[in-house]
Tab-separated table of C-alpha atoms in Angstrom:
chain	number	residue	atom	x	y	z
A	1	MET	CA	-0.014	-0.005	-0.114
A	2	SER	CA	1.241	3.562	-0.880
A	3	PRO	CA	2.285	5.532	2.394
A	4	ARG	CA	1.071	8.654	1.092
A	5	MET	CA	-2.314	10.179	1.644
A	6	VAL	CA	-4.212	12.362	-0.810
A	7	GLU	CA	-5.944	15.295	1.170
A	8	LEU	CA	-9.164	16.371	-0.410
A	9	HIS	CA	-10.970	19.572	-0.029
A	10	ASP	CA	-14.240	21.078	-1.280
A	11	ILE	CA	-15.351	17.824	-2.692
A	12	ASP	CA	-18.648	17.403	-4.828
A	13	VAL	CA	-20.112	14.107	-3.496
A	14	PRO	CA	-21.850	12.641	-6.379
A	15	GLU	CA	-18.943	13.220	-8.484
A	16	PHE	CA	-16.429	11.611	-5.713
A	17	LEU	CA	-18.634	8.446	-5.769
A	18	LYS	CA	-18.366	8.410	-9.325
A	19	VAL	CA	-14.415	8.355	-9.085
A	20	LEU	CA	-14.469	6.097	-6.175
A	21	ASP	CA	-16.516	3.452	-8.318
A	22	SER	CA	-13.767	3.630	-10.871
A	23	CYS	CA	-11.032	2.716	-8.633
A	24	GLU	CA	-9.685	-0.830	-8.631
A	25	GLY	CA	-7.797	-1.215	-5.296
A	26	GLN	CA	-9.035	-0.478	-1.859
A	27	VAL	CA	-9.425	2.972	-0.915
A	28	TYR	CA	-9.401	4.145	2.713
A	29	LEU	CA	-11.051	7.335	4.268
A	30	MET	CA	-8.827	8.492	7.157
A	31	THR	CA	-10.213	10.655	9.934
A	32	ARG	CA	-8.170	13.072	12.193
A	33	ASP	CA	-9.004	10.547	15.127
A	34	GLY	CA	-7.099	7.719	13.162
A	35	ASP	CA	-10.179	5.986	12.119
A	36	ARG	CA	-9.930	4.207	8.657
A	37	LEU	CA	-13.016	3.227	6.767
A	38	ASN	CA	-12.847	1.216	3.539
A	39	LEU	CA	-14.725	3.240	1.033
A	40	ASN	CA	-15.350	0.181	-1.401
A	41	SER	CA	-18.098	-0.825	0.942
A	42	LYS	CA	-21.177	1.309	0.282
A	43	LEU	CA	-22.084	1.411	3.991
A	44	SER	CA	-18.639	2.730	4.840
A	45	GLN	CA	-19.193	5.299	2.223
A	46	LEU	CA	-22.254	6.355	3.914
A	47	VAL	CA	-20.878	6.451	7.312
A	48	GLY	CA	-17.765	8.028	6.445
A	49	LEU	CA	-19.051	10.577	4.256
A	50	THR	CA	-21.931	11.768	6.253
A	51	THR	CA	-19.577	12.817	8.968
A	52	LEU	CA	-17.395	15.008	6.623
A	53	ILE	CA	-20.314	16.768	4.548
A	54	GLU	CA	-20.865	20.360	5.057
A	55	GLY	CA	-23.394	22.004	2.862
A	56	GLY	CA	-23.689	19.377	0.228
A	57	LYS	CA	-19.896	18.868	0.043
A	58	ILE	CA	-17.094	17.146	1.595
A	59	ALA	CA	-15.093	19.822	3.507
A	60	GLU	CA	-12.023	17.784	4.139
A	61	ALA	CA	-10.983	14.300	3.796
A	62	PHE	CA	-7.799	12.223	3.866
A	63	ILE	CA	-7.658	9.429	1.404
A	64	MET	CA	-5.250	6.603	1.295
A	65	CYS	CA	-5.249	4.245	-1.474
A	66	GLU	CA	-3.723	0.642	-2.124
A	67	LYS	CA	-2.841	1.368	-5.703
A	68	GLU	CA	-1.003	4.203	-7.265
A	69	GLU	CA	-3.156	4.654	-10.193
A	70	ASP	CA	-6.193	5.186	-7.708
A	71	GLU	CA	-4.237	7.638	-5.831
A	72	SER	CA	-3.423	9.495	-9.230
A	73	LYS	CA	-7.210	9.330	-10.129
A	74	LEU	CA	-8.307	10.984	-6.783
A	75	PHE	CA	-5.276	13.563	-6.830
A	76	ARG	CA	-6.513	14.651	-10.414
A	77	PHE	CA	-10.322	14.799	-8.931
A	78	ASN	CA	-8.970	17.005	-6.161
A	79	LEU	CA	-7.243	19.170	-8.609
A	80	TYR	CA	-9.987	19.543	-11.462
A	81	LYS	CA	-13.059	19.252	-9.025
A	82	ASP	CA	-14.921	16.589	-11.228
A	83	GLY	CA	-14.613	13.306	-12.978
A	84	SER	CA	-14.623	14.536	-16.314
A	85	PHE	CA	-10.950	13.419	-16.880
A	86	LEU	CA	-12.464	9.490	-16.435
A	87	ASP	CA	-14.175	9.852	-19.862
A	88	ALA	CA	-10.782	10.235	-21.360
A	89	GLU	CA	-9.397	6.995	-19.745
């Protein structure tokens, strides 16, 4: 697993879920309290994301990926703020 974490800010939830669905490896949501939720589970997505949502968007999140390709996708999503780059893949 990659030791790096991607820090996401001001994320649109439906677009984020679309990118998560395209990930091939395990993706974990890390909280400031040290909790780690596996976002490949829809239940964990609901539990984890509801605690981070402010005004319909994710205010802040730390993501850790098993595969570097997934880490790259989520980094690009954070940079461009939408999943439009997925159509080019």
